[in-house]
PDB file of C-alpha atoms and ligand atoms in Angstrom:
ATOM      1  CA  UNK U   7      45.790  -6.307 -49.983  1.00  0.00           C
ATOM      2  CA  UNK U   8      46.763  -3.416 -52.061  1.00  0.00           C
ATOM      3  CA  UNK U   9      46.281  -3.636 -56.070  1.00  0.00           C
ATOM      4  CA  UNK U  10      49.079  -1.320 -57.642  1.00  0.00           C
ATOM      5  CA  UNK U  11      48.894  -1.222 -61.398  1.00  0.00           C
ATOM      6  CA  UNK U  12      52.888  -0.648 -62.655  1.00  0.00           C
ATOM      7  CA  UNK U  13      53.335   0.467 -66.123  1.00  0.00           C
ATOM      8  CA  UNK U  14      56.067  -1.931 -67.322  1.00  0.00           C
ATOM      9  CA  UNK U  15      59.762  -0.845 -68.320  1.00  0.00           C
ATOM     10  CA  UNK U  16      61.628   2.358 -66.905  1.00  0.00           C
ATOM     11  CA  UNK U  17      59.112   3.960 -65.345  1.00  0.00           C
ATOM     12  CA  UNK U  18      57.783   1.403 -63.596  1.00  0.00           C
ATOM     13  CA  UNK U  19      61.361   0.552 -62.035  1.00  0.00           C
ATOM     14  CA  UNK U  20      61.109   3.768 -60.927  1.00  0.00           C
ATOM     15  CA  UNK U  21      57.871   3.739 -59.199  1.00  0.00           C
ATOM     16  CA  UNK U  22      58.427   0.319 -57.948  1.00  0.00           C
ATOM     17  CA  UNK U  23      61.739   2.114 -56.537  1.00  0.00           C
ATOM     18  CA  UNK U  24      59.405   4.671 -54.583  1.00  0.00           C
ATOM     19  CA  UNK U  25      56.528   2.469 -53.379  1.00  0.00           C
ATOM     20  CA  UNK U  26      59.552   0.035 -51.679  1.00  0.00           C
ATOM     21  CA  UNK U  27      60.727   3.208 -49.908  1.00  0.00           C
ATOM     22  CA  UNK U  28      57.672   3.883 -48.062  1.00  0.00           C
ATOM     23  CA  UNK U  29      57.175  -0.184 -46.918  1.00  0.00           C
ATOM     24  CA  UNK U  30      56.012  -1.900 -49.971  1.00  0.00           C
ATOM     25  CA  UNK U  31      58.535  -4.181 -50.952  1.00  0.00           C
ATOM     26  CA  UNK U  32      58.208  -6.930 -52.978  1.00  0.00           C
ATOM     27  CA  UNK U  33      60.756  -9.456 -53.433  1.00  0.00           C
ATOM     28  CA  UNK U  34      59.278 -11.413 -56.619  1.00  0.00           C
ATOM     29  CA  UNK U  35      59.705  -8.055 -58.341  1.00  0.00           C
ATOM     30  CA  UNK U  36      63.801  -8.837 -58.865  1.00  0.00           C
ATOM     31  CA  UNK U  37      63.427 -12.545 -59.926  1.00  0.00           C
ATOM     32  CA  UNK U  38      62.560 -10.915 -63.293  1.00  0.00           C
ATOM     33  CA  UNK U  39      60.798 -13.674 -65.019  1.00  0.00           C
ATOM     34  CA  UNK U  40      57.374 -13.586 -66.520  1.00  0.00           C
ATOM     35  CA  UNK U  41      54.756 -13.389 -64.078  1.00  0.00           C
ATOM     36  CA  UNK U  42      52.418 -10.493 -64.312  1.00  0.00           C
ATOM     37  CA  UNK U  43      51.275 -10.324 -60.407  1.00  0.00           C
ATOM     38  CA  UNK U  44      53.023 -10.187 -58.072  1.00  0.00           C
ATOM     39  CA  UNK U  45      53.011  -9.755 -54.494  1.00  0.00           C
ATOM     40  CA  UNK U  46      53.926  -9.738 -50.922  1.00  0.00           C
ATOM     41  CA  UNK U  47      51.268 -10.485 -48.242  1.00  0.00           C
ATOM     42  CA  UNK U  48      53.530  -9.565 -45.603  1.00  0.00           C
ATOM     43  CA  UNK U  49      53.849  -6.197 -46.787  1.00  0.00           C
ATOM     44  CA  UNK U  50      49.808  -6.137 -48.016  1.00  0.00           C
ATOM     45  CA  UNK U  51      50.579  -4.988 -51.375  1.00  0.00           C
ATOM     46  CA  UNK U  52      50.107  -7.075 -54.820  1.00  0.00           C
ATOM     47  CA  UNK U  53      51.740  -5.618 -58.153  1.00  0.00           C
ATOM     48  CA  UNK U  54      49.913  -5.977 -61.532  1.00  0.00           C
ATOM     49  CA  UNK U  55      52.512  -5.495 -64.744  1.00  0.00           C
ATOM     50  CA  UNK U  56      50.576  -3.374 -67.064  1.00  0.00           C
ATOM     51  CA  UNK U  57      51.319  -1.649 -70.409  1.00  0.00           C
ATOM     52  CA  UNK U  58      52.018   1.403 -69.686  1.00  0.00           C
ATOM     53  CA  UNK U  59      48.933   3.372 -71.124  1.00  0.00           C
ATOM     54  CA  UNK U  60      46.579   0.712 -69.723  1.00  0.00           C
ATOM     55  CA  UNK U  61      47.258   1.561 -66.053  1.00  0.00           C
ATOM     56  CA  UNK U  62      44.275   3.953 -66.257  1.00  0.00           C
ATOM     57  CA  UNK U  63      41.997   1.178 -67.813  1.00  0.00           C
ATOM     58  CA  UNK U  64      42.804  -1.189 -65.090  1.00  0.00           C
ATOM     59  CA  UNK U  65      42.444   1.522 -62.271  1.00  0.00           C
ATOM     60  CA  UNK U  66      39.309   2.648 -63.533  1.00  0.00           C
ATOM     61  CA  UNK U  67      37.232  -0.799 -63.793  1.00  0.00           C
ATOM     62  CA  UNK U  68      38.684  -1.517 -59.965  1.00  0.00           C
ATOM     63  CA  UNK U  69      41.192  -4.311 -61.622  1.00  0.00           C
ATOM     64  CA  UNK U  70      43.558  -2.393 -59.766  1.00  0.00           C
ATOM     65  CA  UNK U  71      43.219   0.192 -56.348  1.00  0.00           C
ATOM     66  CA  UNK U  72      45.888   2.710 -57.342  1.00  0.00           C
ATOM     67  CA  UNK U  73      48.039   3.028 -60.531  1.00  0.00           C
ATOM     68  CA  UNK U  74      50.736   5.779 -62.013  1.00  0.00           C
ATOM     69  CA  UNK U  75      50.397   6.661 -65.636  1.00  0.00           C
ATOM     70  CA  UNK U  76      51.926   9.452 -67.122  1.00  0.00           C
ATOM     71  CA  UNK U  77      49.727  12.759 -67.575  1.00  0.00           C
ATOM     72  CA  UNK U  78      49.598  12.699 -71.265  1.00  0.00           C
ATOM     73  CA  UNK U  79      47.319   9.384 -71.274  1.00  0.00           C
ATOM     74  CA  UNK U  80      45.516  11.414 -68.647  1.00  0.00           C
ATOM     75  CA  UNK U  81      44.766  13.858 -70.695  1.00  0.00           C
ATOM     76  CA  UNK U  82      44.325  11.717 -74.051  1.00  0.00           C
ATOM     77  CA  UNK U  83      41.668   9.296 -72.299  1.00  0.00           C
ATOM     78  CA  UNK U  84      39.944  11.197 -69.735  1.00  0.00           C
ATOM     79  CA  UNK U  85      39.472   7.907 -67.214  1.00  0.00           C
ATOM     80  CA  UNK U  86      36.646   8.227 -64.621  1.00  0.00           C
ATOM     81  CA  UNK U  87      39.960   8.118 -62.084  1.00  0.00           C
ATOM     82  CA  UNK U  88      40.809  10.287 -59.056  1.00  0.00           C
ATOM     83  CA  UNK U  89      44.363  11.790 -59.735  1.00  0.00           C
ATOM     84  CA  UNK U  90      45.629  11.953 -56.219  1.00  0.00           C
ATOM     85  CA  UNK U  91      49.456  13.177 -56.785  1.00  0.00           C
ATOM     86  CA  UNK U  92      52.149  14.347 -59.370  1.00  0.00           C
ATOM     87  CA  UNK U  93      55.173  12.032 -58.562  1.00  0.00           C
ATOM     88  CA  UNK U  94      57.448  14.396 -60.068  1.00  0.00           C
ATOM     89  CA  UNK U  95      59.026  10.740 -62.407  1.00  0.00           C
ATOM     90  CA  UNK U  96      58.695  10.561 -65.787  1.00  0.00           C
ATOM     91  CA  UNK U  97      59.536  14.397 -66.889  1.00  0.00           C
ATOM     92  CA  UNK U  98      58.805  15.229 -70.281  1.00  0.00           C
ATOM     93  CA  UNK U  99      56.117  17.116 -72.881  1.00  0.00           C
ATOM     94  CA  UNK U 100      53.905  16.933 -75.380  1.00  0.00           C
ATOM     95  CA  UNK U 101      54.933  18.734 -78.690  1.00  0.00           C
ATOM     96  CA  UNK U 102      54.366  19.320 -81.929  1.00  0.00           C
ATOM     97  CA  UNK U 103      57.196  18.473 -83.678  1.00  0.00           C
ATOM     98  CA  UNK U 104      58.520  18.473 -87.779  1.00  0.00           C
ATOM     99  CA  UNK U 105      61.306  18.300 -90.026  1.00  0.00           C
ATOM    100  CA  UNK U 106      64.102  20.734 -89.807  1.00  0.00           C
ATOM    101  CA  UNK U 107      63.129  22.595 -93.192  1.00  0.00           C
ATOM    102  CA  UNK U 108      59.704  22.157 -92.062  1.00  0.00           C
ATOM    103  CA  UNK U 109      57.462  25.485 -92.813  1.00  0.00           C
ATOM    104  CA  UNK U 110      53.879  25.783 -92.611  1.00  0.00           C
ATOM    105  CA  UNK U 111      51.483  25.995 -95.371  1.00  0.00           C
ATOM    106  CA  UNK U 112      48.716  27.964 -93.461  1.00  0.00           C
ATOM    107  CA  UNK U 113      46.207  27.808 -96.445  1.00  0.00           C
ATOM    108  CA  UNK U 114      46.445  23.635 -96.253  1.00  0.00           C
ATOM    109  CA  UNK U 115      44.352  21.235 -93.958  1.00  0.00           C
ATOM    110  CA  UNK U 116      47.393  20.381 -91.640  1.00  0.00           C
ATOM    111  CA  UNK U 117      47.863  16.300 -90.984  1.00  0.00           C
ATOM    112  CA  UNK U 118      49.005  15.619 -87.758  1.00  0.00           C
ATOM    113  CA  UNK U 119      50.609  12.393 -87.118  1.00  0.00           C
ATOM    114  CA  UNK U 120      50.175  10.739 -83.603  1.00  0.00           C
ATOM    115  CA  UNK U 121      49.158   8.338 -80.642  1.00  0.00           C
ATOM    116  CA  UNK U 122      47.273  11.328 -79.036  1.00  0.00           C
ATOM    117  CA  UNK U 123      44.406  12.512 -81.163  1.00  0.00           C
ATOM    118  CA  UNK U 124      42.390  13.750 -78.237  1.00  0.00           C
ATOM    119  CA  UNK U 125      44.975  16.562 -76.908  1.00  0.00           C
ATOM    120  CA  UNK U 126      45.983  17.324 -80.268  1.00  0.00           C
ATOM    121  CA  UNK U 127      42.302  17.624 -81.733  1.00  0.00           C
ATOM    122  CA  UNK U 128      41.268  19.900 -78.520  1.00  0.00           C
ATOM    123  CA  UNK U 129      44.813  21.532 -79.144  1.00  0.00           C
ATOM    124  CA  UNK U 130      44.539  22.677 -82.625  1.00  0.00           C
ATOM    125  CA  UNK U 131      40.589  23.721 -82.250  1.00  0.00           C
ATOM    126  CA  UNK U 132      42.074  26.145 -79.759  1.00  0.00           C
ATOM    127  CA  UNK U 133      44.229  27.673 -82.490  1.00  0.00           C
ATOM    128  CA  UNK U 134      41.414  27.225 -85.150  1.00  0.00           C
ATOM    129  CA  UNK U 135      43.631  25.193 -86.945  1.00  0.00           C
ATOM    130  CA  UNK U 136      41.943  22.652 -89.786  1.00  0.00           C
ATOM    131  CA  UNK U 137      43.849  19.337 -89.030  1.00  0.00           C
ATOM    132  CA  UNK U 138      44.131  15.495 -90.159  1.00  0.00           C
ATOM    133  CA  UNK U 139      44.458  13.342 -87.748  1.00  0.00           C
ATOM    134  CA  UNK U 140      46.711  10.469 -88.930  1.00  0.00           C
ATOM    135  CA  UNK U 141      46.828   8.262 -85.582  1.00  0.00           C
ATOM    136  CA  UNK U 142      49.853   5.489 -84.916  1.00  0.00           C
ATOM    137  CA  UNK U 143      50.731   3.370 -82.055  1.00  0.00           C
ATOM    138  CA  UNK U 144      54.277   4.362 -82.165  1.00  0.00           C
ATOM    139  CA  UNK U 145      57.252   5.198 -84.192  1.00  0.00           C
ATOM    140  CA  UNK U 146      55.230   8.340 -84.753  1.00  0.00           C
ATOM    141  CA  UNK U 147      58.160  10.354 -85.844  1.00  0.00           C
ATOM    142  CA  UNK U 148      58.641   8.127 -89.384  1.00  0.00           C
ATOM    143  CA  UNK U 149      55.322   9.944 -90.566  1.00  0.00           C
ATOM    144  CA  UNK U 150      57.092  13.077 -91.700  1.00  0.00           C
ATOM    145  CA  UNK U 151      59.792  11.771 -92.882  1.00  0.00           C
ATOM    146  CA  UNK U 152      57.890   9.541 -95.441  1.00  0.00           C
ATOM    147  CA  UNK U 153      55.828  12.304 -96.048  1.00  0.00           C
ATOM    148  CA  UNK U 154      52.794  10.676 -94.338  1.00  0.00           C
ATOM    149  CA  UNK U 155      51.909  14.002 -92.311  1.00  0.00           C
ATOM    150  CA  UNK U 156      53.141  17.530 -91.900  1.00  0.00           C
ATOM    151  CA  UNK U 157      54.000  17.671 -88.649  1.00  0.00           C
ATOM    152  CA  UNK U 158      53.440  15.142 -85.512  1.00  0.00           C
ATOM    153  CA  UNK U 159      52.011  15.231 -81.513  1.00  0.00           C
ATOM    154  CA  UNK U 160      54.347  13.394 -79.530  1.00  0.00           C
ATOM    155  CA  UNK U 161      56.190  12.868 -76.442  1.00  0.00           C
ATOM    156  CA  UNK U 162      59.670  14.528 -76.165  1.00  0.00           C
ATOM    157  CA  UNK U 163      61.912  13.340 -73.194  1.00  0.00           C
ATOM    158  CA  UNK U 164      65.432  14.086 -73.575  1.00  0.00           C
ATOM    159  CA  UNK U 165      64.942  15.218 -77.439  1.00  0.00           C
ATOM    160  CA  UNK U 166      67.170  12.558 -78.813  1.00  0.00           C
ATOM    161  CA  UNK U 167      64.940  10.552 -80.945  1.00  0.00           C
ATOM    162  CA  UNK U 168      63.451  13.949 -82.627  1.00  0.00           C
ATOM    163  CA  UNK U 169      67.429  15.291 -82.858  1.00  0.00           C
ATOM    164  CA  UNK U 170      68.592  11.322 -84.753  1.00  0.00           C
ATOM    165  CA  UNK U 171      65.672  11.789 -87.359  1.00  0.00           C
ATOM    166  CA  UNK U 172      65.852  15.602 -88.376  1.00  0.00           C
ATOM    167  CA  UNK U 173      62.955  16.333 -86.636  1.00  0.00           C
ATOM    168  CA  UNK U 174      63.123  19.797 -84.334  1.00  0.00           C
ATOM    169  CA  UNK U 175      60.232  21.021 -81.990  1.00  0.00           C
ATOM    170  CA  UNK U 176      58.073  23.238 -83.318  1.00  0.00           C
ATOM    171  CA  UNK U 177      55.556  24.013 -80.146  1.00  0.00           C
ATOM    172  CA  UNK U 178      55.038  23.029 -76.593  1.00  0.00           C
ATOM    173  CA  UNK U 179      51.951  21.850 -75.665  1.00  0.00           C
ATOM    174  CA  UNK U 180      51.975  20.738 -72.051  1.00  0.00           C
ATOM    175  CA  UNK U 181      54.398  19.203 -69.291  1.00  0.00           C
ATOM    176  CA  UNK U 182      54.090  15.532 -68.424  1.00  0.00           C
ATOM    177  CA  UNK U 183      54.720  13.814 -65.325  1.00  0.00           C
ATOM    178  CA  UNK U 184      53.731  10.679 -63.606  1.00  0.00           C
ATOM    179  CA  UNK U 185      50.810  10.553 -61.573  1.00  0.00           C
ATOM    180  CA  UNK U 186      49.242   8.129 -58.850  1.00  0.00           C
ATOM    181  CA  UNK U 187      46.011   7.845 -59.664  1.00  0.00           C
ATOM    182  CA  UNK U 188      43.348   5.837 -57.493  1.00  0.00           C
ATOM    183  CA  UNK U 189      39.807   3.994 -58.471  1.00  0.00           C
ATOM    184  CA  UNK U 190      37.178   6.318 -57.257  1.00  0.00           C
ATOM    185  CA  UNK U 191      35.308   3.449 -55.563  1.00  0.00           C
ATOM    186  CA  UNK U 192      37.956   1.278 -53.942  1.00  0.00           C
ATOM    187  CA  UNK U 193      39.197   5.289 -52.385  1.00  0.00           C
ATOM    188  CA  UNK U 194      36.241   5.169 -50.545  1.00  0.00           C
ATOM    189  CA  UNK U 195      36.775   1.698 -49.167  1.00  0.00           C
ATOM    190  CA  UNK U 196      40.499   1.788 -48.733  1.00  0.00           C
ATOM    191  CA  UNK U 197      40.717   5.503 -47.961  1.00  0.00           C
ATOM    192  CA  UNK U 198      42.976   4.648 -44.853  1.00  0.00           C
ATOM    193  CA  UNK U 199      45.661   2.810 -46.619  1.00  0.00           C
ATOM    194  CA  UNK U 200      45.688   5.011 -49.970  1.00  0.00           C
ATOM    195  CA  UNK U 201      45.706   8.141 -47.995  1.00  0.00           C
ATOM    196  CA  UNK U 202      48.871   6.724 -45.555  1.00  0.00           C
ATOM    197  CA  UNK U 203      50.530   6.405 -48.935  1.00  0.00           C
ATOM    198  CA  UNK U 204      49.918   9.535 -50.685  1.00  0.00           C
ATOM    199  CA  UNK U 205      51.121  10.861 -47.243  1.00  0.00           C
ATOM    200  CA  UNK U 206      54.366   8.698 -47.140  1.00  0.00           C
ATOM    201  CA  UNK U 207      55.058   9.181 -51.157  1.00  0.00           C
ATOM    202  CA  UNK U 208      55.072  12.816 -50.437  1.00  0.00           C
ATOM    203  CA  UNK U 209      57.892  12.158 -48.187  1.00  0.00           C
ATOM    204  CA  UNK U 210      59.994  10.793 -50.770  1.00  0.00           C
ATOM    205  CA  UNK U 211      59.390  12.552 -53.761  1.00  0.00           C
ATOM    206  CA  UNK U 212      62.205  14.119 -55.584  1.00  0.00           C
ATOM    207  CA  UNK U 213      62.041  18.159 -55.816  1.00  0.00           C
TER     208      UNK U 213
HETATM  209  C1  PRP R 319      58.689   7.884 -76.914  1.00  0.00           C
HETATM  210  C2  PRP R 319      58.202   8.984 -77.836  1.00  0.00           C
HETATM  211  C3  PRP R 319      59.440   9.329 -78.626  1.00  0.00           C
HETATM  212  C4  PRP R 319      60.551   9.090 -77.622  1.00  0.00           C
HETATM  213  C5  PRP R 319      60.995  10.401 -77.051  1.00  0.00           C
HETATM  214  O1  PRP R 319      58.695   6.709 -77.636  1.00  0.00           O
HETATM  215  O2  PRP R 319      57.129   8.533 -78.645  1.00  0.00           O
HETATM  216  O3  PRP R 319      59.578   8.488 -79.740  1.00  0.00           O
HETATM  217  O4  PRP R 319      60.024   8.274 -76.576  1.00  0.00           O
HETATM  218  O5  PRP R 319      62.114  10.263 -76.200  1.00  0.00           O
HETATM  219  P1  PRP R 319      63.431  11.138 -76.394  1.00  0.00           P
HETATM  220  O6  PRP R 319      63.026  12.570 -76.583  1.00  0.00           O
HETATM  221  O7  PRP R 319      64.194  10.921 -75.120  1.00  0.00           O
HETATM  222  O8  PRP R 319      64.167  10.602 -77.587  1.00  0.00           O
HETATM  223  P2  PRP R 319      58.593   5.284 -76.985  1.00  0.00           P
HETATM  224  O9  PRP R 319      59.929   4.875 -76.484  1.00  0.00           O
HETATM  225  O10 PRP R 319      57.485   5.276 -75.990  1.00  0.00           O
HETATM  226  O11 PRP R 319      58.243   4.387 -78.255  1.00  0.00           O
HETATM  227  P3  PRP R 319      57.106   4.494 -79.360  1.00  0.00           P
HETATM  228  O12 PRP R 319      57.835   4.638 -80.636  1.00  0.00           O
HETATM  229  O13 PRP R 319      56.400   3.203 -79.217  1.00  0.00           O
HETATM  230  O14 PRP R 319      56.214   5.676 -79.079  1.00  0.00           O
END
């Protein structure tokens, strides 16, 4: 049996949609109630529900084989995972991002509101920028419009969110896309099956 960590919500509807392309369908996944595992023997595959950024944390202590997380958690926690593939899912960046009117004072400490402080520390000592770090689970973008920080780290999908609140992207930092990542010990063991679907997900991939 195959362990496949799913980040709940959209993503995870859309991962689920790929893995049942290449033979790993899983009926119990439309009954939409409240279990958390679920699986289908027949098919040798068993579904764990997972918030989205702990995918990596379950992949990493074996809880689960194989898991997709999106690259910016990747890059925030560093997890002792392989990263086998980019699934191409889940397009968007990292930014910095700020009010409309927002200009820099370059003589200030800047304080950075976000749920990223690793990429954004490692980001701003690459600029030699003195920064804050204010970190929040979420609704990051209220912190500089209360006046809580200058300027925020964040994820930025269509834009919409940043474009409601007056907020405007300042800098890029990096692309973001799913990945499938794998435990590095259960590869070993299960190298046959993971490999067959790295092989078979490259099939269906969007371009
Ligand atoms: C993410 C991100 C932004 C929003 C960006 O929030 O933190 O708030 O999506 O998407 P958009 O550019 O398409 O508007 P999420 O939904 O994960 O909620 P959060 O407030 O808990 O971070």
């Amino acid at each position: 049996m195959l362990n496949v960590a799913l980040p709940k919500g959209r993503l995870g509807d859309q991962v689920y949609a790929l893995f049942s392309k290449i033979g790993y369908e899983c009926g119990a996944i439309y009954e939409n109630d409240r279990r958390l595992v679920l699986e289908s023997p027949e098919n040798g595959v068993r579904y764990l529900l997972v918030k989205p950024s702990d995918v990596a944390i379950y992949v990493e202590y074996g809880a689960a084989d194989v898991g997709v997380v999106g690259k910016d958690i990747l890059l925030d926690g560093n997890p002792d995972v392989y990263e086998l593939l980019d699934l191409g899912i889940g397009k968007c960046r990292l930014a910095v991002a700020g009010k409309n009117d927002y200009v820099e004072d370059r003589e200030a400490v800047l304080r950075v509101a976000t749920k990223f402080p690793n990429v954004t520390k490692k980001y701003y000592a690459s600029l030699n920028r003195e920064i804050e770090i204010i970190k929040l689970n979420g609704s990051i973008e209220l912190a500089p419009i209360l006046g809580l920080s200058d300027v925020i780290v964040d994820i930025v999908e269509s834009g919409r969110t940043l474009k409601e609140n007056n907020l405007k992207v300042l800098e890029t930092i990096v692309p973001v896309s799913a990945r499938l990542i794998a435990n590095r010990a259960n590869y070993q063991f299960k190298n046959d099956v993971i490999t067959t679907i790295v092989e078979k997900l490259m099939e269906v991939l969007p371009q």
